[in-house]
Coordinates of N, CA, C and O in Angstrom, one line a residue:
M1 N 13.7 -52.9 -5.6 CA 14.3 -53.0 -6.9 C 14.1 -51.6 -7.6 O 13.0 -51.1 -7.6
I2 N 15.2 -51.1 -8.2 CA 15.1 -49.9 -8.9 C 14.5 -50.1 -10.3 O 14.9 -51.0 -11.0
L3 N 13.5 -49.4 -10.6 CA 12.8 -49.5 -11.9 C 13.3 -48.5 -12.8 O 13.7 -47.4 -12.5
P4 N 13.2 -48.8 -14.2 CA 13.6 -47.8 -15.1 C 12.5 -46.6 -15.1 O 11.4 -46.9 -15.1
I5 N 13.0 -45.4 -15.2 CA 12.1 -44.3 -15.2 C 11.8 -43.9 -16.7 O 12.7 -43.6 -17.5
T6 N 10.5 -43.9 -17.0 CA 10.1 -43.6 -18.4 C 10.4 -42.1 -18.7 O 10.2 -41.3 -17.8
Q7 N 10.9 -41.9 -19.9 CA 11.4 -40.6 -20.2 C 10.6 -39.9 -21.3 O 9.8 -40.5 -22.0
Y8 N 10.7 -38.6 -21.3 CA 10.0 -37.7 -22.2 C 10.1 -38.3 -23.6 O 11.2 -38.7 -24.1
G9 N 8.9 -38.3 -24.3 CA 8.9 -38.9 -25.7 C 8.2 -40.2 -25.7 O 7.7 -40.6 -26.7
N10 N 8.1 -40.9 -24.6 CA 7.4 -42.2 -24.5 C 5.9 -41.9 -24.3 O 5.5 -41.2 -23.4
S11 N 5.1 -42.5 -25.2 CA 3.7 -42.2 -25.2 C 3.0 -42.6 -23.9 O 1.9 -42.1 -23.7
V12 N 3.6 -43.5 -23.1 CA 2.9 -43.9 -21.9 C 2.7 -42.7 -20.9 O 1.8 -42.7 -20.1
L13 N 3.5 -41.7 -21.1 CA 3.4 -40.5 -20.3 C 2.2 -39.6 -20.7 O 1.9 -38.6 -20.0
R14 N 1.6 -39.9 -21.8 CA 0.5 -39.0 -22.4 C -0.8 -39.7 -22.3 O -1.8 -39.2 -22.9
V15 N -1.0 -40.7 -21.6 CA -2.2 -41.5 -21.5 C -2.9 -41.2 -20.1 O -2.3 -41.1 -19.1
K16 N -4.2 -41.1 -20.2 CA -5.0 -40.9 -18.9 C -5.0 -42.3 -18.3 O -5.4 -43.3 -18.9
C17 N -4.7 -42.4 -17.0 CA -4.5 -43.7 -16.4 C -5.8 -44.3 -15.9 O -6.7 -43.6 -15.5
A18 N -5.8 -45.6 -15.8 CA -7.0 -46.3 -15.3 C -7.0 -46.3 -13.8 O -5.9 -46.3 -13.2
S19 N -8.1 -46.4 -13.2 CA -8.2 -46.5 -11.7 C -7.7 -47.8 -11.2 O -7.7 -48.8 -12.0
V20 N -7.2 -47.8 -10.0 CA -6.7 -49.0 -9.4 C -8.0 -49.6 -8.7 O -8.6 -49.0 -7.9
E21 N -8.3 -50.8 -9.2 CA -9.5 -51.4 -8.7 C -9.3 -52.3 -7.5 O -10.2 -52.5 -6.6
Q22 N -8.1 -52.8 -7.4 CA -7.8 -53.8 -6.3 C -6.3 -53.6 -5.9 O -5.4 -53.5 -6.7
V23 N -6.1 -53.5 -4.6 CA -4.7 -53.5 -4.0 C -4.4 -54.9 -3.5 O -5.1 -55.4 -2.7
D24 N -3.3 -55.4 -4.1 CA -2.9 -56.7 -3.7 C -1.3 -56.7 -3.4 O -0.7 -55.6 -3.3
D25 N -0.8 -57.9 -3.2 CA 0.7 -57.9 -2.9 C 1.5 -57.4 -4.0 O 2.6 -56.8 -3.8
T26 N 1.1 -57.6 -5.3 CA 1.8 -57.0 -6.4 C 1.8 -55.5 -6.4 O 2.8 -54.9 -6.6
T27 N 0.7 -54.9 -6.0 CA 0.6 -53.4 -5.8 C 1.6 -53.0 -4.7 O 2.3 -52.0 -4.9
K28 N 1.6 -53.7 -3.6 CA 2.4 -53.3 -2.5 C 3.9 -53.4 -2.9 O 4.7 -52.6 -2.5
E29 N 4.2 -54.4 -3.6 CA 5.6 -54.6 -4.1 C 6.0 -53.5 -5.1 O 7.1 -52.9 -5.0
L30 N 5.0 -53.1 -6.0 CA 5.2 -52.0 -6.9 C 5.5 -50.7 -6.1 O 6.4 -49.9 -6.4
V31 N 4.7 -50.4 -5.1 CA 4.9 -49.2 -4.2 C 6.3 -49.2 -3.6 O 7.0 -48.2 -3.7
A32 N 6.8 -50.3 -3.1 CA 8.1 -50.4 -2.5 C 9.2 -50.1 -3.5 O 10.1 -49.4 -3.3
N33 N 9.0 -50.7 -4.7 CA 9.9 -50.4 -5.8 C 9.9 -49.0 -6.3 O 10.9 -48.4 -6.6
M34 N 8.7 -48.4 -6.4 CA 8.6 -47.0 -6.8 C 9.3 -46.1 -5.8 O 10.0 -45.1 -6.1
L35 N 9.1 -46.3 -4.5 CA 9.7 -45.5 -3.4 C 11.2 -45.6 -3.5 O 12.0 -44.6 -3.5
E36 N 11.7 -46.9 -3.7 CA 13.2 -47.1 -3.9 C 13.7 -46.4 -5.1 O 14.8 -45.7 -5.1
T37 N 13.0 -46.4 -6.2 CA 13.4 -45.8 -7.4 C 13.4 -44.3 -7.3 O 14.4 -43.6 -7.7
M38 N 12.4 -43.7 -6.7 CA 12.3 -42.3 -6.5 C 13.4 -41.8 -5.6 O 14.1 -40.8 -5.9
H39 N 13.7 -42.5 -4.5 CA 14.8 -42.1 -3.6 C 16.1 -42.2 -4.3 O 17.0 -41.3 -4.2
D40 N 16.3 -43.2 -5.1 CA 17.6 -43.4 -5.8 C 17.8 -42.3 -6.8 O 19.0 -41.9 -7.0
A41 N 16.7 -41.8 -7.4 CA 16.8 -40.7 -8.3 C 16.8 -39.3 -7.7 O 16.7 -38.3 -8.4
N42 N 16.8 -39.3 -6.4 CA 16.7 -38.0 -5.6 C 15.4 -37.2 -6.0 O 15.5 -36.0 -6.0
G43 N 14.3 -37.9 -6.2 CA 13.0 -37.3 -6.4 C 12.2 -37.2 -5.2 O 12.5 -37.8 -4.1
I44 N 11.1 -36.4 -5.2 CA 10.2 -36.3 -4.1 C 8.8 -36.8 -4.5 O 7.9 -36.8 -3.6
G45 N 8.6 -37.2 -5.7 CA 7.4 -37.8 -6.1 C 7.6 -38.6 -7.4 O 8.5 -38.4 -8.2
L46 N 6.7 -39.6 -7.5 CA 6.8 -40.5 -8.7 C 5.4 -41.1 -8.9 O 4.8 -41.6 -8.0
A47 N 4.9 -41.0 -10.1 CA 3.6 -41.6 -10.5 C 3.8 -42.8 -11.4 O 4.9 -42.9 -12.0
A48 N 2.9 -43.7 -11.3 CA 3.0 -45.0 -12.0 C 3.4 -44.9 -13.5 O 4.2 -45.7 -14.0
P49 N 2.8 -43.9 -14.2 CA 3.2 -43.8 -15.7 C 4.7 -43.6 -15.8 O 5.3 -43.9 -16.8
Q50 N 5.4 -43.0 -14.8 CA 6.8 -42.7 -14.9 C 7.6 -44.0 -14.8 O 8.8 -44.0 -15.0
V51 N 7.0 -45.1 -14.4 CA 7.6 -46.4 -14.4 C 6.9 -47.3 -15.4 O 7.0 -48.6 -15.4
G52 N 6.2 -46.7 -16.4 CA 5.6 -47.4 -17.5 C 4.3 -48.1 -17.3 O 3.8 -48.8 -18.1
L53 N 3.6 -47.7 -16.2 CA 2.3 -48.3 -15.9 C 1.2 -47.3 -15.9 O 1.3 -46.3 -15.2
N54 N 0.1 -47.5 -16.6 CA -1.0 -46.6 -16.7 C -2.1 -46.9 -15.7 O -3.2 -47.2 -16.0
I55 N -1.7 -46.7 -14.4 CA -2.6 -46.8 -13.3 C -2.5 -45.6 -12.4 O -1.4 -45.0 -12.4
Q56 N -3.5 -45.3 -11.7 CA -3.6 -44.1 -10.8 C -2.9 -44.5 -9.5 O -3.6 -44.8 -8.5
L57 N -1.6 -44.4 -9.4 CA -0.9 -44.7 -8.2 C 0.3 -43.7 -8.1 O 1.0 -43.5 -9.1
V58 N 0.4 -43.1 -7.0 CA 1.5 -42.1 -6.8 C 2.2 -42.3 -5.4 O 1.5 -42.7 -4.4
V59 N 3.5 -42.1 -5.4 CA 4.2 -42.0 -4.1 C 4.9 -40.7 -4.0 O 5.3 -40.1 -5.0
I60 N 4.9 -40.1 -2.8 CA 5.5 -38.8 -2.5 C 6.2 -38.9 -1.2 O 5.7 -39.5 -0.3
D61 N 7.4 -38.4 -1.2 CA 8.2 -38.4 0.1 C 9.0 -37.1 0.1 O 10.1 -37.0 -0.6
I62 N 8.5 -36.1 0.8 CA 9.2 -34.8 0.9 C 10.0 -34.8 2.1 O 9.5 -34.8 3.2
P63 N 11.3 -34.8 2.0 CA 12.2 -34.8 3.2 C 12.1 -33.4 3.9 O 11.8 -32.4 3.2
E64 N 12.4 -33.4 5.1 CA 12.3 -32.2 5.9 C 13.2 -31.1 5.3 O 12.8 -29.9 5.3
D65 N 14.3 -31.4 4.7 CA 15.2 -30.4 4.2 C 14.7 -29.8 2.9 O 15.2 -28.8 2.4
E66 N 13.6 -30.4 2.3 CA 13.0 -29.8 1.1 C 11.9 -28.9 1.4 O 11.4 -28.2 0.5
E67 N 11.3 -28.9 2.6 CA 10.2 -28.1 3.0 C 10.5 -26.6 2.8 O 11.7 -26.2 3.1
E68 N 9.5 -25.9 2.4 CA 9.7 -24.4 2.3 C 9.7 -23.8 3.7 O 8.9 -24.0 4.5
G69 N 10.6 -22.8 3.9 CA 10.7 -22.1 5.1 C 11.4 -22.8 6.3 O 11.8 -24.0 6.1
E70 N 11.5 -22.1 7.4 CA 12.2 -22.7 8.5 C 11.3 -23.5 9.4 O 11.7 -24.5 10.1
E71 N 10.0 -23.2 9.5 CA 9.1 -24.0 10.3 C 8.6 -25.2 9.5 O 8.6 -25.2 8.2
P72 N 8.2 -26.3 10.2 CA 7.8 -27.5 9.4 C 6.5 -27.1 8.6 O 5.7 -26.4 9.0
E73 N 6.5 -27.6 7.4 CA 5.3 -27.4 6.5 C 4.1 -28.2 7.1 O 4.3 -29.4 7.5
M74 N 3.0 -27.5 7.2 CA 1.8 -28.1 7.8 C 0.7 -28.4 6.8 O 0.7 -27.7 5.7
A75 N -0.2 -29.3 7.1 CA -1.3 -29.6 6.3 C -2.5 -30.1 7.2 O -2.2 -30.6 8.3
T76 N -3.7 -29.8 6.8 CA -4.8 -30.3 7.5 C -5.1 -31.7 6.9 O -5.3 -31.9 5.7
V77 N -5.0 -32.7 7.8 CA -5.2 -34.1 7.4 C -6.4 -34.7 8.2 O -6.3 -34.8 9.4
N78 N -7.4 -35.0 7.5 CA -8.6 -35.5 8.1 C -9.1 -34.6 9.3 O -9.4 -35.1 10.4
G79 N -9.0 -33.3 9.0 CA -9.5 -32.3 10.0 C -8.5 -31.9 11.0 O -8.8 -31.1 11.9
E80 N -7.3 -32.5 11.1 CA -6.3 -32.2 12.1 C -5.1 -31.6 11.5 O -4.5 -32.1 10.5
L81 N -4.6 -30.5 12.0 CA -3.4 -29.8 11.5 C -2.2 -30.7 11.9 O -2.0 -30.9 13.1
K82 N -1.3 -31.1 10.9 CA -0.2 -31.9 11.2 C 1.0 -31.4 10.4 O 0.8 -30.9 9.3
P83 N 2.2 -31.7 10.9 CA 3.4 -31.4 10.0 C 3.4 -32.5 8.9 O 3.0 -33.6 9.1
I84 N 3.7 -32.1 7.7 CA 3.6 -33.0 6.5 C 4.5 -34.2 6.7 O 4.3 -35.3 6.2
R85 N 5.6 -34.0 7.5 CA 6.5 -35.1 7.7 C 5.8 -36.3 8.4 O 6.3 -37.4 8.2
D86 N 4.7 -36.0 9.1 CA 4.0 -37.1 9.8 C 3.2 -38.0 8.8 O 2.8 -39.1 9.2
I87 N 3.0 -37.6 7.6 CA 2.3 -38.4 6.6 C 3.2 -38.9 5.5 O 2.7 -39.5 4.5
M88 N 4.5 -38.7 5.6 CA 5.4 -39.2 4.6 C 6.0 -40.5 4.9 O 6.2 -40.8 6.1
P89 N 6.2 -41.4 4.0 CA 5.9 -41.2 2.6 C 4.4 -41.3 2.4 O 3.7 -42.1 3.1
L90 N 3.9 -40.6 1.4 CA 2.5 -40.6 1.1 C 2.3 -41.5 -0.1 O 2.9 -41.3 -1.2
V91 N 1.4 -42.4 0.0 CA 1.1 -43.4 -1.1 C -0.4 -43.4 -1.3 O -1.1 -43.6 -0.3
F92 N -0.8 -43.2 -2.5 CA -2.3 -43.2 -2.7 C -2.6 -43.6 -4.1 O -1.8 -43.7 -5.0
V93 N -3.9 -44.0 -4.3 CA -4.4 -44.4 -5.6 C -5.7 -43.6 -5.9 O -6.3 -43.0 -4.9
N94 N -6.0 -43.4 -7.1 CA -7.3 -42.8 -7.5 C -7.6 -41.5 -6.8 O -8.7 -41.3 -6.3
P95 N -6.7 -40.5 -6.9 CA -6.9 -39.3 -6.2 C -7.9 -38.4 -6.8 O -8.2 -38.4 -8.0
T96 N -8.5 -37.5 -6.0 CA -9.3 -36.4 -6.4 C -8.7 -35.1 -5.9 O -8.5 -35.0 -4.6
L97 N -8.4 -34.2 -6.7 CA -7.8 -32.9 -6.3 C -8.7 -31.8 -6.7 O -9.3 -31.7 -7.7
E98 N -8.7 -30.8 -5.8 CA -9.4 -29.5 -6.0 C -8.4 -28.4 -5.7 O -8.3 -27.9 -4.6
P99 N -7.6 -28.0 -6.7 CA -6.7 -26.9 -6.5 C -7.5 -25.6 -6.3 O -8.5 -25.4 -7.0
Y100 N -6.9 -24.7 -5.5 CA -7.6 -23.4 -5.3 C -6.6 -22.3 -4.9 O -5.5 -22.6 -4.5
G101 N -7.0 -21.1 -4.9 CA -6.2 -20.0 -4.5 C -5.5 -19.3 -5.7 O -5.7 -19.7 -6.9
K102 N -4.7 -18.4 -5.4 CA -4.0 -17.6 -6.4 C -2.9 -18.5 -7.0 O -2.3 -19.3 -6.4
Q103 N -2.7 -18.2 -8.3 CA -1.6 -18.9 -9.1 C -0.3 -18.3 -8.6 O -0.2 -17.1 -8.5
Y104 N 0.7 -19.2 -8.5 CA 2.0 -18.7 -8.2 C 3.1 -19.5 -9.0 O 2.8 -20.7 -9.3
L105 N 4.2 -18.8 -9.3 CA 5.2 -19.5 -10.1 C 6.2 -20.2 -9.2 O 6.5 -19.7 -8.1
F106 N 6.7 -21.3 -9.6 CA 7.7 -22.1 -8.9 C 8.4 -22.9 -9.9 O 7.9 -23.4 -10.9
T107 N 9.7 -23.1 -9.7 CA 10.5 -23.8 -10.6 C 10.3 -25.3 -10.4 O 10.5 -25.8 -9.2
E108 N 10.0 -26.0 -11.4 CA 9.7 -27.5 -11.3 C 10.7 -28.2 -12.2 O 11.2 -27.7 -13.2
G109 N 10.9 -29.5 -11.9 CA 11.6 -30.4 -12.7 C 10.9 -31.7 -12.6 O 9.9 -31.8 -11.9
C110 N 11.4 -32.7 -13.3 CA 10.7 -34.0 -13.3 C 11.6 -35.1 -13.6 O 12.5 -34.9 -14.5
L111 N 11.5 -36.2 -13.0 CA 12.4 -37.4 -13.2 C 12.2 -37.9 -14.6 O 13.1 -38.6 -15.1
S112 N 11.1 -37.6 -15.3 CA 10.8 -38.1 -16.6 C 11.2 -37.1 -17.7 O 11.0 -37.3 -18.9
V113 N 11.6 -35.9 -17.3 CA 12.1 -34.9 -18.2 C 13.5 -34.4 -17.7 O 13.6 -33.4 -17.1
R114 N 14.4 -35.2 -18.1 CA 15.8 -35.0 -17.5 C 16.4 -33.7 -17.8 O 16.3 -33.1 -18.9
N115 N 17.0 -33.1 -16.8 CA 17.8 -31.9 -16.9 C 17.1 -30.7 -17.4 O 17.7 -29.8 -17.9
I116 N 15.8 -30.7 -17.3 CA 15.0 -29.5 -17.6 C 14.2 -29.0 -16.4 O 13.6 -29.8 -15.8
R117 N 14.4 -27.7 -16.1 CA 13.6 -27.1 -15.1 C 13.0 -25.8 -15.6 O 13.6 -25.2 -16.5
A118 N 11.8 -25.5 -15.2 CA 11.1 -24.3 -15.7 C 10.1 -23.8 -14.7 O 9.6 -24.6 -13.9
N119 N 9.7 -22.6 -14.8 CA 8.7 -22.0 -13.9 C 7.3 -22.4 -14.4 O 7.0 -22.3 -15.6
V120 N 6.5 -22.9 -13.4 CA 5.2 -23.3 -13.7 C 4.2 -22.6 -12.7 O 4.5 -22.5 -11.5
A121 N 3.1 -22.0 -13.3 CA 2.1 -21.4 -12.4 C 1.1 -22.4 -12.1 O 0.5 -23.1 -12.9
R122 N 0.9 -22.6 -10.8 CA -0.2 -23.5 -10.3 C -0.9 -22.8 -9.1 O -0.3 -21.9 -8.4
P123 N -2.1 -23.2 -8.8 CA -2.8 -22.7 -7.7 C -2.0 -23.0 -6.4 O -1.4 -24.1 -6.3
E124 N -2.1 -22.1 -5.4 CA -1.3 -22.2 -4.2 C -1.7 -23.3 -3.3 O -0.9 -23.8 -2.5
F125 N -3.0 -23.7 -3.3 CA -3.5 -24.7 -2.3 C -4.2 -25.8 -3.1 O -4.6 -25.7 -4.2
V126 N -4.4 -26.9 -2.3 CA -5.1 -28.1 -2.8 C -5.9 -28.7 -1.7 O -5.4 -28.9 -0.6
K127 N -7.1 -29.1 -2.1 CA -7.9 -30.0 -1.2 C -7.8 -31.3 -2.0 O -8.1 -31.4 -3.2
A128 N -7.5 -32.4 -1.3 CA -7.3 -33.7 -2.0 C -7.9 -34.8 -1.2 O -7.9 -34.8 0.1
S129 N -8.5 -35.7 -1.9 CA -9.0 -36.9 -1.3 C -8.1 -38.0 -1.9 O -8.1 -38.3 -3.1
L130 N -7.4 -38.7 -0.9 CA -6.3 -39.6 -1.3 C -6.6 -41.0 -0.8 O -6.2 -41.3 0.4
P131 N -7.2 -41.9 -1.5 CA -7.4 -43.3 -1.1 C -6.1 -44.0 -0.8 O -5.2 -43.9 -1.6
Q132 N -6.0 -44.6 0.4 CA -4.8 -45.3 0.8 C -4.9 -46.8 0.4 O -6.0 -47.3 0.0
L133 N -3.8 -47.5 0.4 CA -3.7 -48.9 0.0 C -4.6 -49.7 0.9 O -5.1 -50.8 0.5
D134 N -4.8 -49.3 2.2 CA -5.6 -50.1 3.1 C -7.1 -49.8 3.0 O -7.9 -50.4 3.8
G135 N -7.5 -49.0 2.1 CA -8.9 -48.7 1.9 C -9.3 -47.4 2.6 O -10.4 -46.9 2.3
S136 N -8.6 -46.9 3.5 CA -8.9 -45.7 4.2 C -8.7 -44.5 3.2 O -8.1 -44.7 2.2
V137 N -9.1 -43.3 3.6 CA -9.0 -42.1 2.7 C -8.4 -41.0 3.6 O -8.9 -40.7 4.6
L138 N -7.3 -40.4 3.0 CA -6.8 -39.1 3.6 C -7.4 -38.0 2.9 O -7.4 -37.9 1.7
E139 N -8.1 -37.1 3.7 CA -8.6 -35.8 3.2 C -7.6 -34.8 3.6 O -7.3 -34.5 4.8
I140 N -6.9 -34.2 2.6 CA -5.8 -33.2 2.9 C -6.2 -31.9 2.3 O -6.7 -31.8 1.2
D141 N -5.9 -30.8 3.1 CA -5.9 -29.4 2.6 C -4.5 -28.9 2.9 O -4.1 -28.8 4.1
C142 N -3.8 -28.4 1.9 CA -2.5 -28.0 2.0 C -2.1 -26.9 1.0 O -2.7 -26.7 0.1
G143 N -0.9 -26.3 1.3 CA -0.3 -25.4 0.4 C 1.2 -25.8 0.3 O 1.5 -27.0 0.6
G144 N 2.0 -24.9 -0.1 CA 3.5 -25.2 -0.1 C 3.9 -26.2 -1.1 O 3.2 -26.5 -2.1
L145 N 5.0 -26.9 -0.8 CA 5.6 -27.9 -1.6 C 4.7 -29.1 -1.8 O 4.6 -29.7 -2.9
L146 N 3.9 -29.5 -0.8 CA 3.1 -30.6 -0.9 C 1.9 -30.4 -1.9 O 1.6 -31.2 -2.7
A147 N 1.4 -29.2 -1.9 CA 0.3 -28.8 -2.8 C 0.9 -28.9 -4.3 O 0.2 -29.4 -5.2
R148 N 2.1 -28.3 -4.4 CA 2.7 -28.3 -5.7 C 3.0 -29.7 -6.2 O 2.7 -30.1 -7.3
C149 N 3.5 -30.6 -5.3 CA 3.9 -32.0 -5.7 C 2.6 -32.8 -6.0 O 2.6 -33.5 -6.9
L150 N 1.6 -32.6 -5.2 CA 0.3 -33.3 -5.5 C -0.2 -33.0 -6.9 O -0.6 -33.9 -7.7
Q151 N -0.2 -31.7 -7.3 CA -0.7 -31.3 -8.6 C 0.2 -31.8 -9.7 O -0.2 -32.3 -10.7
H152 N 1.5 -31.8 -9.5 CA 2.5 -32.3 -10.5 C 2.3 -33.8 -10.7 O 2.2 -34.2 -11.8
E153 N 2.3 -34.5 -9.6 CA 2.2 -36.0 -9.8 C 0.9 -36.4 -10.3 O 0.8 -37.3 -11.1
C154 N -0.2 -35.7 -9.9 CA -1.5 -36.1 -10.4 C -1.7 -35.7 -11.8 O -2.5 -36.3 -12.6
D155 N -1.0 -34.7 -12.3 CA -1.0 -34.4 -13.7 C -0.5 -35.6 -14.5 O -1.0 -35.9 -15.6
H156 N 0.5 -36.3 -14.0 CA 1.0 -37.5 -14.7 C -0.1 -38.5 -14.9 O -0.2 -39.2 -15.9
L157 N -1.1 -38.6 -14.0 CA -2.1 -39.6 -14.1 C -3.1 -39.2 -15.2 O -3.9 -40.1 -15.6
N158 N -3.1 -38.0 -15.6 CA -4.0 -37.5 -16.7 C -3.2 -37.2 -18.0 O -3.8 -36.6 -18.9
G159 N -2.0 -37.7 -18.1 CA -1.2 -37.5 -19.3 C -0.6 -36.2 -19.6 O -0.2 -35.8 -20.7
F160 N -0.5 -35.4 -18.5 CA 0.2 -34.1 -18.6 C 1.6 -34.1 -17.9 O 1.8 -34.8 -16.9
L161 N 2.4 -33.2 -18.5 CA 3.8 -33.0 -17.9 C 3.9 -31.6 -17.5 O 3.2 -30.7 -18.1
F162 N 4.8 -31.3 -16.6 CA 5.0 -29.9 -16.2 C 5.3 -29.0 -17.4 O 5.0 -27.8 -17.4
V163 N 6.0 -29.5 -18.4 CA 6.4 -28.7 -19.6 C 5.1 -28.2 -20.4 O 5.2 -27.3 -21.2
D164 N 4.0 -28.9 -20.2 CA 2.8 -28.5 -20.8 C 2.2 -27.3 -20.2 O 1.3 -26.6 -20.7
R165 N 2.6 -27.0 -19.0 CA 2.0 -25.9 -18.2 C 2.9 -24.7 -18.1 O 2.5 -23.7 -17.4
V166 N 4.0 -24.6 -18.8 CA 4.8 -23.4 -18.8 C 4.2 -22.4 -19.8 O 3.4 -22.7 -20.6
S167 N 4.7 -21.2 -19.6 CA 4.3 -20.1 -20.5 C 4.6 -20.3 -22.0 O 5.5 -21.1 -22.3
S168 N 3.9 -19.6 -22.8 CA 4.2 -19.8 -24.3 C 5.7 -19.5 -24.6 O 6.3 -20.1 -25.4
A169 N 6.2 -18.4 -24.0 CA 7.6 -18.0 -24.2 C 8.6 -19.1 -23.7 O 9.5 -19.5 -24.4
A170 N 8.3 -19.7 -22.6 CA 9.1 -20.8 -22.1 C 9.0 -22.0 -23.0 O 10.0 -22.7 -23.2
K171 N 7.8 -22.3 -23.5 CA 7.7 -23.4 -24.5 C 8.6 -23.2 -25.7 O 9.3 -24.2 -26.1
L172 N 8.7 -22.0 -26.2 CA 9.6 -21.7 -27.3 C 11.0 -22.0 -26.9 O 11.8 -22.5 -27.7
T173 N 11.4 -21.5 -25.7 CA 12.8 -21.7 -25.2 C 13.1 -23.1 -25.0 O 14.3 -23.5 -25.3
L174 N 12.2 -23.9 -24.6 CA 12.4 -25.3 -24.3 C 12.3 -26.3 -25.5 O 12.7 -27.4 -25.4
A175 N 11.7 -25.8 -26.6 CA 11.4 -26.6 -27.7 C 12.5 -27.5 -28.2 O 12.4 -28.7 -28.4
K176 N 13.7 -26.9 -28.4 CA 14.8 -27.6 -28.9 C 15.3 -28.7 -27.9 O 15.6 -29.8 -28.3
K177 N 15.3 -28.4 -26.6 CA 15.8 -29.4 -25.6 C 14.8 -30.5 -25.6 O 15.2 -31.7 -25.4
L178 N 13.5 -30.2 -25.6 CA 12.5 -31.3 -25.5 C 12.5 -32.1 -26.8 O 12.3 -33.4 -26.7
K179 N 12.7 -31.5 -27.9 CA 12.8 -32.3 -29.2 C 14.0 -33.3 -29.1 O 13.9 -34.5 -29.4
K180 N 15.1 -32.8 -28.5 CA 16.3 -33.6 -28.4 C 16.0 -34.8 -27.4 O 16.4 -35.9 -27.6
L181 N 15.3 -34.5 -26.3 CA 15.0 -35.5 -25.3 C 14.1 -36.6 -26.0 O 14.3 -37.8 -25.8
A182 N 13.1 -36.1 -26.8 CA 12.2 -37.1 -27.4 C 12.9 -37.9 -28.4 O 12.6 -39.1 -28.5
Q183 N 13.9 -37.4 -29.1 CA 14.6 -38.2 -30.1 C 15.5 -39.2 -29.4 O 15.7 -40.3 -29.9
G184 N 16.0 -38.8 -28.2 CA 16.8 -39.7 -27.4 C 16.1 -40.9 -26.9 O 16.7 -41.9 -26.5
Y185 N 14.8 -40.7 -26.8 CA 14.0 -41.8 -26.3 C 14.0 -42.9 -27.2 O 14.2 -44.0 -27.1

């Protein structure tokens, strides 16, 4: 089922999310609906607040054609180097992220901030501990688009949006558009 995507201006996007304490059939149905919603909107990541729920749940599905470069994007997953396509779709709860490395700019957009894209500086790499629905944990060390996506989606779980992370000059440039989006909400 396609869920409505929460839009900029809705206060649910600004709340620090609660941990997921129990995974049940309702959680699994929510995940299926979030994946369907994300694919329908041509997104590569979706966090629970983006569908109106303040819980620490994220889905990510980076298609091969979105990966940076000609070679498959790789990540260390539980100590083993793998193409990221092997772990897609990635579904997790209650993540812990440790971004590291040099900051680099990349143009980001968001399903909850319609029609706005801006350059955001983020650390190049991430070490992440991603609890799975079955209780196992993926330990991931990655760079590239997956590192960027993990940071972007996990920001949602803490009440941040990519537009909060743009330069001061970009904030001034985006102010009118963001005000209009918030009023449209």
